[in-house]
Amino acid sequence: MSKGGKLIIFSAPSGSGKTTIVRHLLKQPELNLAFSVSATSRQPRGEEKEGINYYYISVSEFKKHIKNDDFLEWEEVYRDNFYGTLKSEVERLWDEGKNVIFDIDVVGGLRIKKKFPEKTLAVFVKPPSVDELKIRLKKRSTESDDKINMRVAKASVELATAPQFDNVIKNYDLDIALEEAHKLVAEYVGVTLKDSQEEA
């Protein structure tokens, strides 16, 4: 893959608030970020849109991409439920001169970090507790209790990987977490934040 901008990874158990943090960072023009859209074999949920939230592809198509080594990382999160980052997606954003930001599963995040150790900032977002996570997932009302329980069980395993990341942001208070993430990424991409921006 070609040389390009920096890679910034946000990983966390589902419901930790990483998506909210990533969306906030994408709105900060001085960071020059572009979002890496993952591919998935699952169906769209709620208001999700093709090419914005995910690239939705069939299981057989996904397996074909795996065979062709088209992914930077991929995994089967649940049975026949694949997620992955297409190399072509990162190349496209690098060609636009952007730093690429990922909202990605813990395993995928660590795989990218391993492939590009010199140009990757890997951040783990920690929820207040697993119980709080369960409450947040239930509030979403997008999934069955079984799915939620699967996610909660997975969260306990994922929380144990936090020390493998460059930084851990504790999302106990969203405003503080957003500010911390902004400072962290700005420092990494070499941007100095002005005080007026901090207050804005």
mmCIF file of C-alpha atoms in Angstrom:
data_model
loop_
_atom_site.group_PDB
_atom_site.id
_atom_site.type_symbol
_atom_site.label_atom_id
_atom_site.label_comp_id
_atom_site.label_asym_id
_atom_site.label_seq_id
_atom_site.Cartn_x
_atom_site.Cartn_y
_atom_site.Cartn_z
ATOM 1 C CA MET A 1 0.000 0.000 0.000
ATOM 2 C CA SER A 2 1.139 3.527 -0.775
ATOM 3 C CA LYS A 3 2.531 5.948 1.750
ATOM 4 C CA GLY A 4 -0.094 8.301 3.054
ATOM 5 C CA GLY A 5 -1.384 10.242 6.018
ATOM 6 C CA LYS A 6 -1.688 9.078 9.593
ATOM 7 C CA LEU A 7 -4.104 6.394 10.785
ATOM 8 C CA ILE A 8 -6.197 7.057 13.874
ATOM 9 C CA ILE A 9 -8.065 4.159 15.410
ATOM 10 C CA PHE A 10 -10.881 4.360 17.936
ATOM 11 C CA SER A 11 -11.853 0.969 19.340
ATOM 12 C CA ALA A 12 -14.144 0.017 22.179
ATOM 13 C CA PRO A 13 -16.858 -2.377 23.222
ATOM 14 C CA SER A 14 -20.164 -1.632 21.485
ATOM 15 C CA GLY A 15 -21.997 1.184 23.311
ATOM 16 C CA SER A 16 -18.893 2.882 24.759
ATOM 17 C CA GLY A 17 -19.429 6.059 22.748
ATOM 18 C CA LYS A 18 -16.607 5.690 20.225
ATOM 19 C CA THR A 19 -18.877 6.538 17.282
ATOM 20 C CA THR A 20 -19.942 9.804 18.952
ATOM 21 C CA ILE A 21 -16.286 10.706 19.553
ATOM 22 C CA VAL A 22 -15.280 9.883 15.960
ATOM 23 C CA ARG A 23 -18.165 11.962 14.551
ATOM 24 C CA HIS A 24 -17.081 14.894 16.714
ATOM 25 C CA LEU A 25 -13.475 14.654 15.497
ATOM 26 C CA LEU A 26 -14.556 14.507 11.847
ATOM 27 C CA LYS A 27 -16.182 17.931 12.326
ATOM 28 C CA GLN A 28 -12.819 19.523 13.281
ATOM 29 C CA PRO A 29 -11.420 20.772 9.932
ATOM 30 C CA GLU A 30 -7.888 21.398 11.246
ATOM 31 C CA LEU A 31 -7.408 17.657 11.877
ATOM 32 C CA ASN A 32 -7.858 16.858 8.136
ATOM 33 C CA LEU A 33 -9.640 13.580 8.869
ATOM 34 C CA ALA A 34 -11.616 11.278 6.617
ATOM 35 C CA PHE A 35 -13.666 8.327 7.839
ATOM 36 C CA SER A 36 -12.745 4.826 6.741
ATOM 37 C CA VAL A 37 -16.020 3.099 5.892
ATOM 38 C CA SER A 38 -15.872 -0.594 6.800
ATOM 39 C CA ALA A 39 -17.445 -3.409 4.814
ATOM 40 C CA THR A 40 -19.907 -5.726 6.537
ATOM 41 C CA SER A 41 -21.999 -8.717 5.619
ATOM 42 C CA ARG A 42 -24.767 -7.725 8.029
ATOM 43 C CA GLN A 43 -27.968 -5.925 7.031
ATOM 44 C CA PRO A 44 -28.318 -2.146 7.508
ATOM 45 C CA ARG A 45 -29.862 -1.101 10.837
ATOM 46 C CA GLY A 46 -32.317 1.774 11.260
ATOM 47 C CA GLU A 47 -31.200 4.866 9.344
ATOM 48 C CA GLU A 48 -27.881 3.423 8.181
ATOM 49 C CA LYS A 49 -26.851 4.179 4.619
ATOM 50 C CA GLU A 50 -24.668 2.378 2.078
ATOM 51 C CA GLY A 51 -21.238 3.969 1.710
ATOM 52 C CA ILE A 52 -21.758 6.220 4.735
ATOM 53 C CA ASN A 53 -22.117 3.815 7.647
ATOM 54 C CA TYR A 54 -20.836 0.686 5.911
ATOM 55 C CA TYR A 55 -20.403 -0.962 2.543
ATOM 56 C CA TYR A 56 -23.012 -3.720 2.747
ATOM 57 C CA ILE A 57 -21.956 -6.835 0.870
ATOM 58 C CA SER A 58 -23.135 -10.438 0.875
ATOM 59 C CA VAL A 59 -21.357 -13.186 2.826
ATOM 60 C CA SER A 60 -20.172 -14.812 -0.420
ATOM 61 C CA GLU A 61 -18.856 -11.477 -1.733
ATOM 62 C CA PHE A 62 -17.079 -10.875 1.562
ATOM 63 C CA LYS A 63 -15.419 -14.299 1.383
ATOM 64 C CA LYS A 64 -14.309 -13.561 -2.176
ATOM 65 C CA HIS A 65 -12.592 -10.360 -0.963
ATOM 66 C CA ILE A 66 -10.865 -12.361 1.804
ATOM 67 C CA LYS A 67 -9.601 -14.836 -0.773
ATOM 68 C CA ASN A 68 -8.259 -11.994 -2.934
ATOM 69 C CA ASP A 69 -6.473 -10.414 0.059
ATOM 70 C CA ASP A 70 -8.440 -7.184 -0.412
ATOM 71 C CA PHE A 71 -8.728 -6.437 3.303
ATOM 72 C CA LEU A 72 -6.370 -4.597 5.590
ATOM 73 C CA GLU A 73 -8.090 -6.464 8.414
ATOM 74 C CA TRP A 74 -11.278 -8.470 8.742
ATOM 75 C CA GLU A 75 -12.997 -10.734 11.208
ATOM 76 C CA GLU A 76 -16.077 -12.838 11.656
ATOM 77 C CA VAL A 77 -17.577 -11.127 14.701
ATOM 78 C CA TYR A 78 -20.523 -13.505 14.986
ATOM 79 C CA ARG A 79 -21.347 -16.442 12.739
ATOM 80 C CA ASP A 80 -21.581 -15.223 9.110
ATOM 81 C CA ASN A 81 -21.382 -11.675 10.425
ATOM 82 C CA PHE A 82 -18.201 -10.268 8.888
ATOM 83 C CA TYR A 83 -16.604 -6.846 9.246
ATOM 84 C CA GLY A 84 -13.474 -5.594 7.502
ATOM 85 C CA THR A 85 -11.472 -2.665 6.183
ATOM 86 C CA LEU A 86 -10.870 -2.697 2.430
ATOM 87 C CA LYS A 87 -7.359 -1.674 1.404
ATOM 88 C CA SER A 88 -8.892 0.297 -1.476
ATOM 89 C CA GLU A 89 -10.841 2.462 1.004
ATOM 90 C CA VAL A 90 -7.719 3.553 2.895
ATOM 91 C CA GLU A 91 -5.809 4.081 -0.376
ATOM 92 C CA ARG A 92 -8.640 6.283 -1.676
ATOM 93 C CA LEU A 93 -8.537 8.515 1.424
ATOM 94 C CA TRP A 94 -4.740 8.685 1.435
ATOM 95 C CA ASP A 95 -4.849 9.731 -2.221
ATOM 96 C CA GLU A 96 -7.069 12.625 -1.119
ATOM 97 C CA GLY A 97 -4.281 13.664 1.282
ATOM 98 C CA LYS A 98 -6.295 12.837 4.383
ATOM 99 C CA ASN A 99 -5.520 11.327 7.779
ATOM 100 C CA VAL A 100 -7.758 8.282 8.096
ATOM 101 C CA ILE A 101 -9.903 7.713 11.184
ATOM 102 C CA PHE A 102 -11.428 4.339 12.079
ATOM 103 C CA ASP A 103 -14.374 3.451 14.311
ATOM 104 C CA ILE A 104 -13.539 -0.202 14.583
ATOM 105 C CA ASP A 105 -13.705 -3.382 16.604
ATOM 106 C CA VAL A 106 -10.873 -3.986 19.097
ATOM 107 C CA VAL A 107 -9.384 -6.921 17.143
ATOM 108 C CA GLY A 108 -9.410 -4.999 13.850
ATOM 109 C CA GLY A 109 -7.912 -1.932 15.499
ATOM 110 C CA LEU A 110 -4.979 -3.884 16.898
ATOM 111 C CA ARG A 111 -4.390 -5.602 13.542
ATOM 112 C CA ILE A 112 -4.075 -2.252 11.743
ATOM 113 C CA LYS A 113 -1.786 -0.963 14.504
ATOM 114 C CA LYS A 114 0.421 -4.021 13.982
ATOM 115 C CA LYS A 115 0.586 -3.472 10.201
ATOM 116 C CA PHE A 116 1.396 0.249 10.424
ATOM 117 C CA PRO A 117 3.003 0.724 13.864
ATOM 118 C CA GLU A 118 4.854 3.876 12.808
ATOM 119 C CA LYS A 119 1.834 5.793 11.550
ATOM 120 C CA THR A 120 -1.035 4.602 13.752
ATOM 121 C CA LEU A 121 -2.509 6.107 16.895
ATOM 122 C CA ALA A 122 -4.702 3.485 18.572
ATOM 123 C CA VAL A 123 -7.161 4.780 21.169
ATOM 124 C CA PHE A 124 -9.354 2.612 23.390
ATOM 125 C CA VAL A 125 -12.604 4.117 24.687
ATOM 126 C CA LYS A 126 -13.534 2.749 28.080
ATOM 127 C CA PRO A 127 -17.151 2.805 29.324
ATOM 128 C CA PRO A 128 -17.847 3.539 33.015
ATOM 129 C CA SER A 129 -18.748 -0.126 33.580
ATOM 130 C CA VAL A 130 -20.124 -3.203 31.842
ATOM 131 C CA ASP A 131 -23.494 -2.562 33.552
ATOM 132 C CA GLU A 132 -23.606 0.962 32.126
ATOM 133 C CA LEU A 133 -22.777 -0.525 28.719
ATOM 134 C CA LYS A 134 -25.779 -2.835 28.960
ATOM 135 C CA ILE A 135 -28.037 0.125 29.795
ATOM 136 C CA ARG A 136 -26.721 2.098 26.787
ATOM 137 C CA LEU A 137 -27.225 -0.833 24.416
ATOM 138 C CA LYS A 138 -30.793 -1.380 25.649
ATOM 139 C CA LYS A 139 -31.560 2.325 25.142
ATOM 140 C CA ARG A 140 -30.604 2.010 21.464
ATOM 141 C CA SER A 141 -33.437 -0.530 21.020
ATOM 142 C CA THR A 142 -31.925 -1.769 17.761
ATOM 143 C CA GLU A 143 -31.172 -5.321 18.882
ATOM 144 C CA SER A 144 -32.700 -8.274 20.688
ATOM 145 C CA ASP A 145 -31.822 -9.119 24.314
ATOM 146 C CA ASP A 146 -29.825 -12.110 23.062
ATOM 147 C CA LYS A 147 -27.688 -9.887 20.826
ATOM 148 C CA ILE A 148 -27.209 -7.410 23.674
ATOM 149 C CA ASN A 149 -26.097 -10.192 26.020
ATOM 150 C CA MET A 150 -23.631 -11.408 23.379
ATOM 151 C CA ARG A 151 -22.213 -7.895 23.078
ATOM 152 C CA VAL A 152 -21.932 -7.528 26.863
ATOM 153 C CA ALA A 153 -20.106 -10.867 27.159
ATOM 154 C CA LYS A 154 -17.756 -9.757 24.376
ATOM 155 C CA ALA A 155 -17.197 -6.405 26.106
ATOM 156 C CA SER A 156 -15.602 -8.054 29.136
ATOM 157 C CA VAL A 157 -13.054 -9.730 26.847
ATOM 158 C CA GLU A 158 -12.478 -6.503 24.890
ATOM 159 C CA LEU A 159 -11.879 -4.432 28.037
ATOM 160 C CA ALA A 160 -8.918 -6.676 28.832
ATOM 161 C CA THR A 161 -7.177 -5.518 25.607
ATOM 162 C CA ALA A 162 -7.099 -1.830 26.662
ATOM 163 C CA PRO A 163 -3.393 -1.934 27.729
ATOM 164 C CA GLN A 164 -2.408 -2.886 24.152
ATOM 165 C CA PHE A 165 -3.599 0.517 22.889
ATOM 166 C CA ASP A 166 -1.539 3.725 22.834
ATOM 167 C CA ASN A 167 -4.096 5.644 24.887
ATOM 168 C CA VAL A 168 -7.225 4.933 26.892
ATOM 169 C CA ILE A 169 -10.015 7.520 27.118
ATOM 170 C CA LYS A 170 -12.506 6.925 29.925
ATOM 171 C CA ASN A 171 -15.918 7.978 28.661
ATOM 172 C CA TYR A 172 -17.559 8.771 32.001
ATOM 173 C CA ASP A 173 -18.388 12.322 30.930
ATOM 174 C CA LEU A 174 -18.854 12.778 27.182
ATOM 175 C CA ASP A 175 -17.726 16.446 27.016
ATOM 176 C CA ILE A 176 -14.463 15.618 28.775
ATOM 177 C CA ALA A 177 -13.943 12.540 26.574
ATOM 178 C CA LEU A 178 -14.506 14.627 23.408
ATOM 179 C CA GLU A 179 -12.028 17.269 24.538
ATOM 180 C CA GLU A 180 -9.441 14.639 25.474
ATOM 181 C CA ALA A 181 -9.839 12.892 22.097
ATOM 182 C CA HIS A 182 -9.528 16.212 20.222
ATOM 183 C CA LYS A 183 -6.276 17.116 22.037
ATOM 184 C CA LEU A 184 -4.846 13.647 21.545
ATOM 185 C CA VAL A 185 -5.511 13.511 17.794
ATOM 186 C CA ALA A 186 -4.407 17.126 17.226
ATOM 187 C CA GLU A 187 -1.095 16.381 18.927
ATOM 188 C CA TYR A 188 -0.656 13.221 16.880
ATOM 189 C CA VAL A 189 -1.289 14.868 13.509
ATOM 190 C CA GLY A 190 0.857 17.860 14.508
ATOM 191 C CA VAL A 191 -1.812 20.550 14.886
ATOM 192 C CA THR A 192 -1.679 23.137 17.667
ATOM 193 C CA LEU A 193 -5.088 23.852 19.130
ATOM 194 C CA LYS A 194 -5.787 27.487 19.988
ATOM 195 C CA ASP A 195 -7.468 28.239 23.299
ATOM 196 C CA SER A 196 -10.429 29.800 21.501
ATOM 197 C CA GLN A 197 -10.986 26.503 19.691
ATOM 198 C CA GLU A 198 -10.888 24.594 22.959
ATOM 199 C CA GLU A 199 -13.726 26.738 24.295
ATOM 200 C CA ALA A 200 -15.758 26.680 21.098
#
